[in-house]
Amino acid sequence: MRQPERRLVDTPAGKARISWYEAGRARSVLALGHGAGGGVEA
């Protein structure tokens, strides 16, 4: 199995880790997160 690409990005709440798999002929992007409110305590 392929390993995902990984990167740390700066956000207003601190560092965020993003992971993705590159597709050969992508037509769209699906982005999933764990919530938008209050950090890990939410």
Coordinates of N, CA and C in Angstrom, one line a residue:
M1 N 0.8 -1.2 0.0 CA 0.0 0.0 0.0 C 0.9 1.2 0.0
R2 N 0.5 2.2 -0.8 CA 1.2 3.5 -0.8 C 1.1 4.2 0.5
Q3 N 2.2 5.0 0.8 CA 2.1 5.9 1.9 C 1.6 7.3 1.5
P4 N 0.8 7.9 2.3 CA 0.3 9.2 2.0 C 1.4 10.3 2.1
E5 N 1.2 11.4 1.3 CA 2.1 12.6 1.5 C 1.6 13.2 2.8
R6 N 2.6 13.8 3.5 CA 2.2 14.5 4.8 C 2.9 15.8 4.8
R7 N 2.2 16.8 5.5 CA 2.8 18.1 5.6 C 2.2 18.8 6.9
L8 N 3.0 19.6 7.5 CA 2.5 20.5 8.6 C 2.2 21.8 8.1
V9 N 1.0 22.4 8.4 CA 0.7 23.7 8.0 C 0.3 24.6 9.2
D10 N 0.5 25.9 9.1 CA 0.2 26.8 10.2 C -1.3 27.2 10.1
T11 N -2.0 27.2 11.2 CA -3.4 27.6 11.3 C -3.5 28.6 12.5
P12 N -4.6 29.4 12.6 CA -4.8 30.3 13.7 C -4.7 29.6 15.0
A13 N -5.1 28.3 15.1 CA -5.1 27.5 16.3 C -3.8 26.8 16.6
G14 N -2.8 26.9 15.7 CA -1.5 26.2 15.8 C -1.2 25.3 14.6
K15 N -0.3 24.4 14.7 CA 0.1 23.5 13.6 C -1.0 22.5 13.3
A16 N -1.2 22.2 12.1 CA -2.1 21.1 11.7 C -1.4 20.2 10.7
R17 N -1.6 18.9 10.9 CA -1.0 17.9 10.0 C -2.0 17.5 9.0
I18 N -1.6 17.5 7.7 CA -2.5 17.1 6.6 C -1.8 15.9 5.9
S19 N -2.6 15.0 5.5 CA -2.2 13.8 4.8 C -3.0 13.6 3.5
W20 N -2.4 13.2 2.4 CA -3.2 13.0 1.2 C -2.5 12.0 0.3
Y21 N -3.3 11.4 -0.6 CA -2.9 10.5 -1.6 C -3.1 11.2 -2.9
E22 N -2.0 11.3 -3.8 CA -2.2 11.9 -5.1 C -2.8 10.9 -6.1
A23 N -3.8 11.4 -6.8 CA -4.5 10.6 -7.8 C -4.0 10.9 -9.2
G24 N -4.0 9.9 -10.0 CA -3.6 10.1 -11.4 C -4.4 11.1 -12.2
R25 N -5.7 10.9 -12.2 CA -6.7 11.7 -13.0 C -7.8 12.2 -12.1
A26 N -7.4 13.0 -11.1 CA -8.4 13.5 -10.1 C -9.4 14.5 -10.8
R27 N -10.6 14.4 -10.4 CA -11.6 15.3 -10.9 C -12.2 16.2 -9.7
S28 N -11.9 15.8 -8.5 CA -12.5 16.5 -7.4 C -11.5 16.2 -6.2
V29 N -11.8 16.9 -5.1 CA -11.1 16.7 -3.8 C -12.1 16.5 -2.7
L30 N -11.8 15.5 -1.8 CA -12.6 15.3 -0.7 C -11.7 15.6 0.5
A31 N -12.1 16.6 1.3 CA -11.3 17.0 2.5 C -12.1 16.7 3.8
L32 N -11.6 15.9 4.7 CA -12.2 15.5 5.9 C -11.5 16.0 7.1
G33 N -12.2 16.5 8.1 CA -11.6 17.0 9.3 C -12.3 16.4 10.5
H34 N -11.8 16.8 11.7 CA -12.5 16.3 12.9 C -13.3 17.4 13.6
G35 N -13.6 18.5 12.9 CA -14.5 19.5 13.6 C -13.9 20.9 13.4
A36 N -14.7 21.9 13.6 CA -14.2 23.3 13.4 C -14.3 24.1 14.6
G37 N -14.6 23.5 15.8 CA -14.8 24.4 16.9 C -13.9 24.0 18.1
G38 N -13.1 24.9 18.6 CA -12.4 24.7 19.9 C -11.2 23.8 20.0
G39 N -10.7 23.3 18.9 CA -9.5 22.4 19.0 C -9.9 21.0 19.5
V40 N -8.9 20.3 20.1 CA -9.1 18.9 20.4 C -10.1 18.7 21.5
E41 N -10.4 19.7 22.3 CA -11.4 19.6 23.4 C -12.8 19.6 22.9
A42 N -13.1 20.0 21.7 CA -14.5 20.1 21.1 C -15.1 18.7 20.9

